[in-house]
């Protein structure tokens, strides 16, 4: 049981390049989330997927797109990377079954946009 | 809008000291959940505790204890007899209902408190 996994662990991009961050969970969770962490700002929600087949914007969705590929996988795409997107990206999942809500996080992806 | 404030940016203590990390939150929801996460230097986020808004009992887990006071909208975290391994960034977070209101999952995080425990 690996929990939440993310690939890649580290990536360097040039401005304007695109890439997809991958996330998978093996806990049979319904809900999945993407956050970014910037110094002094805590984690901010980019997009979330309450259940398979649905996605919604979070606090900072501009410049990103997501795909809930199936129940296990939730990817985050940067179509045209900008230096402002340099950050650490965390994927999380939760059971989303009524009152039993705890989010479990992946190890993070460090992204540097030059 | 939901908001979580961790006013202490950095705390430095000497091993074996007790330390309290403050967390104040704002929400209009009557039902919500509060969380603490630990982020050690390795970078992962480790879940520590979840507390729902209807349960104001304090909780103790080993050297860790949490004080939830609805009247002051606070959810403070105390580490007793701190150890060097407690050095980390600690985040307080507040959940809100997902669309439909039947389950909760969108977390609003505080800015985090950097705790350094010196030997």
PDB file of N, CA and C in Angstrom, chain A residues 31 33 35 37 40-45 48 50 56-59 88 90 94 96-107 110, chain B residues 31 33 35 37 39 41-47 49-50 52 89 91 95 97-99 102-112:
ATOM      1  N   UNK A  31     -12.012  11.384  -3.408  1.00  0.00           N
ATOM      2  CA  UNK A  31     -11.632  12.767  -3.679  1.00  0.00           C
ATOM      3  C   UNK A  31     -10.127  12.913  -3.814  1.00  0.00           C
ATOM      4  N   UNK A  33      -6.898  16.005  -4.825  1.00  0.00           N
ATOM      5  CA  UNK A  33      -6.634  17.450  -4.769  1.00  0.00           C
ATOM      6  C   UNK A  33      -5.217  17.743  -5.260  1.00  0.00           C
ATOM      7  N   UNK A  35      -2.401  20.867  -4.683  1.00  0.00           N
ATOM      8  CA  UNK A  35      -2.023  22.079  -3.966  1.00  0.00           C
ATOM      9  C   UNK A  35      -0.650  22.538  -4.463  1.00  0.00           C
ATOM     10  N   UNK A  37       2.693  24.801  -2.847  1.00  0.00           N
ATOM     11  CA  UNK A  37       3.255  25.359  -1.629  1.00  0.00           C
ATOM     12  C   UNK A  37       4.336  26.353  -1.980  1.00  0.00           C
ATOM     13  N   UNK A  40       6.200  30.862   2.915  1.00  0.00           N
ATOM     14  CA  UNK A  40       5.441  31.831   3.691  1.00  0.00           C
ATOM     15  C   UNK A  40       3.950  31.887   3.379  1.00  0.00           C
ATOM     16  N   UNK A  41       3.477  30.990   2.513  1.00  0.00           N
ATOM     17  CA  UNK A  41       2.061  31.071   2.128  1.00  0.00           C
ATOM     18  C   UNK A  41       1.302  29.793   2.401  1.00  0.00           C
ATOM     19  N   UNK A  42       1.904  28.849   3.033  1.00  0.00           N
ATOM     20  CA  UNK A  42       1.197  27.605   3.270  1.00  0.00           C
ATOM     21  C   UNK A  42       0.893  26.906   1.963  1.00  0.00           C
ATOM     22  N   UNK A  43      -0.091  26.037   1.987  1.00  0.00           N
ATOM     23  CA  UNK A  43      -0.522  25.330   0.784  1.00  0.00           C
ATOM     24  C   UNK A  43      -1.803  25.965   0.275  1.00  0.00           C
ATOM     25  N   UNK A  44      -1.889  26.094  -1.030  1.00  0.00           N
ATOM     26  CA  UNK A  44      -3.093  26.657  -1.640  1.00  0.00           C
ATOM     27  C   UNK A  44      -3.654  25.675  -2.645  1.00  0.00           C
ATOM     28  N   UNK A  45      -4.965  25.539  -2.629  1.00  0.00           N
ATOM     29  CA  UNK A  45      -5.639  24.568  -3.469  1.00  0.00           C
ATOM     30  C   UNK A  45      -5.722  25.064  -4.912  1.00  0.00           C
ATOM     31  N   UNK A  48      -9.538  20.492  -7.457  1.00  0.00           N
ATOM     32  CA  UNK A  48      -9.883  19.274  -6.763  1.00  0.00           C
ATOM     33  C   UNK A  48     -10.908  18.478  -7.572  1.00  0.00           C
ATOM     34  N   UNK A  50     -13.952  15.957  -6.521  1.00  0.00           N
ATOM     35  CA  UNK A  50     -14.714  15.372  -5.425  1.00  0.00           C
ATOM     36  C   UNK A  50     -14.997  13.894  -5.664  1.00  0.00           C
ATOM     37  N   UNK A  56     -13.156  20.597 -10.096  1.00  0.00           N
ATOM     38  CA  UNK A  56     -13.548  21.967  -9.779  1.00  0.00           C
ATOM     39  C   UNK A  56     -12.335  22.797  -9.439  1.00  0.00           C
ATOM     40  N   UNK A  57     -12.467  24.103  -9.682  1.00  0.00           N
ATOM     41  CA  UNK A  57     -11.374  25.019  -9.396  1.00  0.00           C
ATOM     42  C   UNK A  57     -11.250  25.263  -7.905  1.00  0.00           C
ATOM     43  N   UNK A  58     -10.002  25.454  -7.496  1.00  0.00           N
ATOM     44  CA  UNK A  58      -9.726  25.847  -6.135  1.00  0.00           C
ATOM     45  C   UNK A  58      -9.415  27.320  -6.063  1.00  0.00           C
ATOM     46  N   UNK A  59      -8.463  27.640  -5.213  1.00  0.00           N
ATOM     47  CA  UNK A  59      -8.130  29.039  -4.951  1.00  0.00           C
ATOM     48  C   UNK A  59      -7.271  29.666  -6.044  1.00  0.00           C
ATOM     49  N   UNK A  88       6.405  23.983  -5.072  1.00  0.00           N
ATOM     50  CA  UNK A  88       6.318  22.561  -4.750  1.00  0.00           C
ATOM     51  C   UNK A  88       4.842  22.177  -4.850  1.00  0.00           C
ATOM     52  N   UNK A  90       1.793  19.465  -4.368  1.00  0.00           N
ATOM     53  CA  UNK A  90       1.376  18.297  -3.604  1.00  0.00           C
ATOM     54  C   UNK A  90       0.024  17.809  -4.110  1.00  0.00           C
ATOM     55  N   UNK A  94      -8.623  11.894  -0.304  1.00  0.00           N
ATOM     56  CA  UNK A  94      -9.408  11.642   0.905  1.00  0.00           C
ATOM     57  C   UNK A  94     -10.594  10.767   0.552  1.00  0.00           C
ATOM     58  N   UNK A  96     -13.719  11.081   1.438  1.00  0.00           N
ATOM     59  CA  UNK A  96     -14.928  11.853   1.123  1.00  0.00           C
ATOM     60  C   UNK A  96     -16.184  11.068   1.412  1.00  0.00           C
ATOM     61  N   UNK A  97     -16.208  10.375   2.516  1.00  0.00           N
ATOM     62  CA  UNK A  97     -17.402   9.641   2.891  1.00  0.00           C
ATOM     63  C   UNK A  97     -18.004  10.301   4.122  1.00  0.00           C
ATOM     64  N   UNK A  98     -18.828  11.317   3.898  1.00  0.00           N
ATOM     65  CA  UNK A  98     -19.504  11.975   4.990  1.00  0.00           C
ATOM     66  C   UNK A  98     -18.557  12.595   5.975  1.00  0.00           C
ATOM     67  N   UNK A  99     -18.523  12.119   7.183  1.00  0.00           N
ATOM     68  CA  UNK A  99     -17.765  12.786   8.220  1.00  0.00           C
ATOM     69  C   UNK A  99     -16.336  12.276   8.345  1.00  0.00           C
ATOM     70  N   UNK A 100     -15.993  11.257   7.611  1.00  0.00           N
ATOM     71  CA  UNK A 100     -14.658  10.685   7.791  1.00  0.00           C
ATOM     72  C   UNK A 100     -13.693  11.294   6.795  1.00  0.00           C
ATOM     73  N   UNK A 101     -13.314  12.535   7.040  1.00  0.00           N
ATOM     74  CA  UNK A 101     -12.479  13.252   6.093  1.00  0.00           C
ATOM     75  C   UNK A 101     -11.084  13.497   6.615  1.00  0.00           C
ATOM     76  N   UNK A 102     -10.104  12.884   6.032  1.00  0.00           N
ATOM     77  CA  UNK A 102      -8.708  13.256   6.270  1.00  0.00           C
ATOM     78  C   UNK A 102      -7.994  13.186   4.939  1.00  0.00           C
ATOM     79  N   UNK A 103      -7.232  14.196   4.630  1.00  0.00           N
ATOM     80  CA  UNK A 103      -6.472  14.190   3.389  1.00  0.00           C
ATOM     81  C   UNK A 103      -5.072  13.648   3.643  1.00  0.00           C
ATOM     82  N   UNK A 104      -4.681  12.751   2.761  1.00  0.00           N
ATOM     83  CA  UNK A 104      -3.335  12.189   2.824  1.00  0.00           C
ATOM     84  C   UNK A 104      -2.562  12.679   1.618  1.00  0.00           C
ATOM     85  N   UNK A 105      -1.328  13.087   1.848  1.00  0.00           N
ATOM     86  CA  UNK A 105      -0.550  13.777   0.835  1.00  0.00           C
ATOM     87  C   UNK A 105       0.542  12.897   0.242  1.00  0.00           C
ATOM     88  N   UNK A 106       0.831  13.186  -1.025  1.00  0.00           N
ATOM     89  CA  UNK A 106       1.978  12.579  -1.672  1.00  0.00           C
ATOM     90  C   UNK A 106       3.251  13.293  -1.268  1.00  0.00           C
ATOM     91  N   UNK A 107       4.395  12.827  -1.768  1.00  0.00           N
ATOM     92  CA  UNK A 107       5.693  13.365  -1.358  1.00  0.00           C
ATOM     93  C   UNK A 107       6.028  14.712  -1.983  1.00  0.00           C
ATOM     94  N   UNK A 110       8.868  19.049  -6.926  1.00  0.00           N
ATOM     95  CA  UNK A 110       9.503  20.368  -6.959  1.00  0.00           C
ATOM     96  C   UNK A 110       9.662  20.801  -8.403  1.00  0.00           C
TER      97      UNK A 110
ATOM     98  N   UNK B  31     -20.509  23.305  10.685  1.00  0.00           N
ATOM     99  CA  UNK B  31     -19.819  22.017  10.716  1.00  0.00           C
ATOM    100  C   UNK B  31     -18.534  22.137   9.912  1.00  0.00           C
ATOM    101  N   UNK B  33     -14.012  20.851   9.992  1.00  0.00           N
ATOM    102  CA  UNK B  33     -12.963  20.030  10.584  1.00  0.00           C
ATOM    103  C   UNK B  33     -11.677  20.828  10.658  1.00  0.00           C
ATOM    104  N   UNK B  35      -7.412  20.476  11.345  1.00  0.00           N
ATOM    105  CA  UNK B  35      -6.323  19.526  11.201  1.00  0.00           C
ATOM    106  C   UNK B  35      -5.000  20.167  11.603  1.00  0.00           C
ATOM    107  N   UNK B  37      -0.927  19.275  10.491  1.00  0.00           N
ATOM    108  CA  UNK B  37       0.009  18.478   9.712  1.00  0.00           C
ATOM    109  C   UNK B  37       1.428  18.901  10.075  1.00  0.00           C
ATOM    110  N   UNK B  39       5.389  18.952   8.605  1.00  0.00           N
ATOM    111  CA  UNK B  39       6.231  18.833   7.423  1.00  0.00           C
ATOM    112  C   UNK B  39       7.686  18.834   7.875  1.00  0.00           C
ATOM    113  N   UNK B  41      11.884  18.206   7.555  1.00  0.00           N
ATOM    114  CA  UNK B  41      12.814  18.695   6.522  1.00  0.00           C
ATOM    115  C   UNK B  41      12.792  17.881   5.232  1.00  0.00           C
ATOM    116  N   UNK B  42      12.390  16.630   5.311  1.00  0.00           N
ATOM    117  CA  UNK B  42      12.320  15.804   4.105  1.00  0.00           C
ATOM    118  C   UNK B  42      11.211  16.247   3.154  1.00  0.00           C
ATOM    119  N   UNK B  43      10.257  17.025   3.645  1.00  0.00           N
ATOM    120  CA  UNK B  43       9.290  17.665   2.758  1.00  0.00           C
ATOM    121  C   UNK B  43       7.889  17.083   2.704  1.00  0.00           C
ATOM    122  N   UNK B  44       7.708  15.836   3.160  1.00  0.00           N
ATOM    123  CA  UNK B  44       6.362  15.279   3.065  1.00  0.00           C
ATOM    124  C   UNK B  44       5.462  15.874   4.131  1.00  0.00           C
ATOM    125  N   UNK B  45       4.180  15.759   3.924  1.00  0.00           N
ATOM    126  CA  UNK B  45       3.197  16.247   4.893  1.00  0.00           C
ATOM    127  C   UNK B  45       2.636  15.063   5.663  1.00  0.00           C
ATOM    128  N   UNK B  46       2.756  15.140   6.967  1.00  0.00           N
ATOM    129  CA  UNK B  46       2.331  14.037   7.814  1.00  0.00           C
ATOM    130  C   UNK B  46       1.104  14.472   8.611  1.00  0.00           C
ATOM    131  N   UNK B  47       0.034  13.720   8.486  1.00  0.00           N
ATOM    132  CA  UNK B  47      -1.189  14.015   9.218  1.00  0.00           C
ATOM    133  C   UNK B  47      -0.974  13.741  10.706  1.00  0.00           C
ATOM    134  N   UNK B  49      -3.603  15.152  13.367  1.00  0.00           N
ATOM    135  CA  UNK B  49      -4.874  15.060  14.061  1.00  0.00           C
ATOM    136  C   UNK B  49      -5.982  15.714  13.242  1.00  0.00           C
ATOM    137  N   UNK B  50      -7.178  15.195  13.396  1.00  0.00           N
ATOM    138  CA  UNK B  50      -8.401  15.802  12.868  1.00  0.00           C
ATOM    139  C   UNK B  50      -9.374  15.978  14.028  1.00  0.00           C
ATOM    140  N   UNK B  52     -13.447  17.502  14.715  1.00  0.00           N
ATOM    141  CA  UNK B  52     -14.631  18.105  14.128  1.00  0.00           C
ATOM    142  C   UNK B  52     -15.195  19.173  15.054  1.00  0.00           C
ATOM    143  N   UNK B  89       8.073  22.093  10.035  1.00  0.00           N
ATOM    144  CA  UNK B  89       7.052  23.128   9.831  1.00  0.00           C
ATOM    145  C   UNK B  89       5.712  22.488  10.168  1.00  0.00           C
ATOM    146  N   UNK B  91       1.585  22.853  10.154  1.00  0.00           N
ATOM    147  CA  UNK B  91       0.473  23.557   9.513  1.00  0.00           C
ATOM    148  C   UNK B  91      -0.835  23.215  10.206  1.00  0.00           C
ATOM    149  N   UNK B  95     -11.169  22.560   7.073  1.00  0.00           N
ATOM    150  CA  UNK B  95     -11.847  22.021   5.901  1.00  0.00           C
ATOM    151  C   UNK B  95     -13.204  22.685   5.728  1.00  0.00           C
ATOM    152  N   UNK B  97     -17.024  22.300   3.297  1.00  0.00           N
ATOM    153  CA  UNK B  97     -17.816  21.333   2.559  1.00  0.00           C
ATOM    154  C   UNK B  97     -17.506  21.399   1.071  1.00  0.00           C
ATOM    155  N   UNK B  98     -17.479  20.257   0.459  1.00  0.00           N
ATOM    156  CA  UNK B  98     -17.381  20.192  -0.992  1.00  0.00           C
ATOM    157  C   UNK B  98     -18.736  20.562  -1.601  1.00  0.00           C
ATOM    158  N   UNK B  99     -18.786  20.710  -2.883  1.00  0.00           N
ATOM    159  CA  UNK B  99     -20.035  21.040  -3.571  1.00  0.00           C
ATOM    160  C   UNK B  99     -21.109  20.030  -3.186  1.00  0.00           C
ATOM    161  N   UNK B 102     -22.265  17.648   1.412  1.00  0.00           N
ATOM    162  CA  UNK B 102     -22.431  16.409   2.149  1.00  0.00           C
ATOM    163  C   UNK B 102     -21.124  15.826   2.631  1.00  0.00           C
ATOM    164  N   UNK B 103     -20.031  16.333   2.128  1.00  0.00           N
ATOM    165  CA  UNK B 103     -18.755  15.838   2.615  1.00  0.00           C
ATOM    166  C   UNK B 103     -17.748  16.974   2.576  1.00  0.00           C
ATOM    167  N   UNK B 104     -16.669  16.765   3.243  1.00  0.00           N
ATOM    168  CA  UNK B 104     -15.729  17.846   3.454  1.00  0.00           C
ATOM    169  C   UNK B 104     -14.364  17.477   2.913  1.00  0.00           C
ATOM    170  N   UNK B 105     -13.674  18.417   2.356  1.00  0.00           N
ATOM    171  CA  UNK B 105     -12.359  18.056   1.865  1.00  0.00           C
ATOM    172  C   UNK B 105     -11.502  19.208   1.429  1.00  0.00           C
ATOM    173  N   UNK B 106     -12.058  20.342   1.095  1.00  0.00           N
ATOM    174  CA  UNK B 106     -11.218  21.450   0.661  1.00  0.00           C
ATOM    175  C   UNK B 106     -10.565  22.061   1.882  1.00  0.00           C
ATOM    176  N   UNK B 107      -9.249  21.984   1.911  1.00  0.00           N
ATOM    177  CA  UNK B 107      -8.514  22.486   3.060  1.00  0.00           C
ATOM    178  C   UNK B 107      -7.989  23.899   2.825  1.00  0.00           C
ATOM    179  N   UNK B 108      -8.159  24.715   3.845  1.00  0.00           N
ATOM    180  CA  UNK B 108      -7.515  26.028   3.872  1.00  0.00           C
ATOM    181  C   UNK B 108      -6.414  25.941   4.919  1.00  0.00           C
ATOM    182  N   UNK B 109      -5.181  26.219   4.490  1.00  0.00           N
ATOM    183  CA  UNK B 109      -4.032  26.086   5.377  1.00  0.00           C
ATOM    184  C   UNK B 109      -3.616  27.423   5.948  1.00  0.00           C
ATOM    185  N   UNK B 110      -3.068  27.366   7.145  1.00  0.00           N
ATOM    186  CA  UNK B 110      -2.357  28.517   7.671  1.00  0.00           C
ATOM    187  C   UNK B 110      -0.994  28.617   7.012  1.00  0.00           C
ATOM    188  N   UNK B 111      -0.270  29.660   7.362  1.00  0.00           N
ATOM    189  CA  UNK B 111       1.028  29.907   6.716  1.00  0.00           C
ATOM    190  C   UNK B 111       2.111  28.968   7.229  1.00  0.00           C
ATOM    191  N   UNK B 112       1.845  28.313   8.315  1.00  0.00           N
ATOM    192  CA  UNK B 112       2.823  27.397   8.893  1.00  0.00           C
ATOM    193  C   UNK B 112       3.696  28.045   9.948  1.00  0.00           C
TER     194      UNK B 112
END
